[in-house]
Amino acid sequence: MNVLNRRQALQRALLNGKNKQDAYHPFPWYELMRKDAPVSFDEENQVWSVFLYDDVKKVVGDKELFSSYMPQQTSSIGNSIINMDPPKHTKIRSVVNKAFTPRVMKQWEPRIQEITDELIQKCQGRSEFDLVHDFSYPLPVIVISELLGVPSAHMDQFKAWSDLLVSTPKDKSEEAEKAFLEERDKCEEELAAFFAGIIEEKRNKPAQDIISILVEAEETGEKLSGEELIPFCTLLLVVGNETTTNLISNAMYSILETPGVYEELRSHPELMPQAVEEALRFRAPAPVLRRIAKRDTKIGGHLIKEGDMVLAFVASANRDEAKFDRPHMFDIRRHPNPHIAFGHGIHFCLGAPLARLEANIALTSLISAFPHMECVSITPIENSVIYGLKSFRVKM
């Protein structure tokens, strides 16, 4: 199967799954698959799907058996470290890790709090607002813009690029797939040109931001090239935007739908880190990851052959009854909580510390600022690879 056909098969397989589930409540479908077909094969698209915790963790984390590499990727995200294997992955990850140390994250904490407070202030005095539009969307975009060293004036353009890069074709028709790929390729070109200019600027005039850190970073005498930096900047833009926005929105929805939790967190803000971890388990922003088998192997008694594509449903694994007690209950005191919302193994999400920091600050500040909050309405994101809300209206 060539690269284009493989990509189209993946999109169709994801659409097949999406068509069988409610956009914001796919959990009954996951439960059904865990019971009836925990390892299933899509004959039409030649794609495997796995749903149990141990199987998903193995597929996602075993670098000897499963690869993240997709040959001849054309997209910048496709060429980023999430789709690399060692040794190239090891080299680039060791460099970019320098931008996400606890010390670097600690330095950004006051600024994240400041941005959070400014956004909350704009919402105060209103009887109702859209938590996504007014808070959980602008916060991560402003933060990631400043972290990268990009003027926040580009925020709306960043959001448009980011949304397009994680979108999927409208349907399974060839026309829809062709239009989608053309639009995405144009977006990739615009982003590459944009970041190339920013990177050159930072080489000449470094500042206190992540791109400057990466430009200056050296590992075993090697610096990252522009060809390596641009895909990573694109990845960081998308992950730092989409994942954190949806983490905050999903967490607040889970808090509000569970009686007594909002009040408990207001009285005991020290529980927020556990609440964030439970939100990651309960409503993972990235519900599915893709891998390719490096050699013949067995999962759940099924032979997966070398070269086969596998979809690992992280959101299903995080509700596996064999791993979690009362998995369908949102329990902010859950311990232990070995969720794999950020992946597992060498591809564990690099931006996890930043996402956790933003979510903890955002949710603690929101609950502190508003004595009462309730959900008015939600509009789910219609996307098979991103799980979250397009709109989330709340009233005070």
CSV table of N, CA and C in Angstrom, one decimal, residues 37 87 100 141 199 207 221 236 283 310 330 335 368:
chain,number,residue,atom,x,y,z
A,37,ALA,N,-15.0,-7.2,20.8
A,37,ALA,CA,-14.0,-7.2,19.7
A,37,ALA,C,-12.8,-6.4,20.2
A,87,PRO,N,17.4,6.0,15.8
A,87,PRO,CA,18.1,6.9,16.7
A,87,PRO,C,17.8,8.4,16.5
A,100,PHE,N,11.8,22.0,28.0
A,100,PHE,CA,10.7,21.6,28.9
A,100,PHE,C,11.1,21.1,30.3
A,141,VAL,N,-3.4,29.3,23.4
A,141,VAL,CA,-2.8,29.9,22.2
A,141,VAL,C,-1.9,31.0,22.6
A,199,ILE,N,12.5,31.4,13.0
A,199,ILE,CA,13.7,30.7,13.4
A,199,ILE,C,15.0,31.6,13.0
A,207,ALA,N,16.1,35.3,22.2
A,207,ALA,CA,15.4,35.8,23.3
A,207,ALA,C,15.1,34.7,24.3
A,221,GLY,N,27.5,17.9,20.0
A,221,GLY,CA,28.1,18.8,18.9
A,221,GLY,C,27.2,19.1,17.8
A,236,LEU,N,4.4,21.6,18.2
A,236,LEU,CA,4.2,22.3,19.5
A,236,LEU,C,3.0,23.2,19.4
A,283,ARG,N,-11.6,11.7,30.1
A,283,ARG,CA,-11.9,12.3,28.8
A,283,ARG,C,-10.6,12.7,28.1
A,310,VAL,N,-2.0,-0.1,13.0
A,310,VAL,CA,-2.8,-0.4,14.2
A,310,VAL,C,-3.2,0.9,14.8
A,330,PHE,N,-16.2,9.6,37.5
A,330,PHE,CA,-15.2,10.7,37.6
A,330,PHE,C,-14.9,10.9,39.1
A,335,HIS,N,-6.8,6.9,43.2
A,335,HIS,CA,-5.3,6.6,43.4
A,335,HIS,C,-5.2,5.1,43.5
A,368,SER,N,-12.1,29.3,41.8
A,368,SER,CA,-11.9,30.3,42.8
A,368,SER,C,-12.7,31.6,42.5
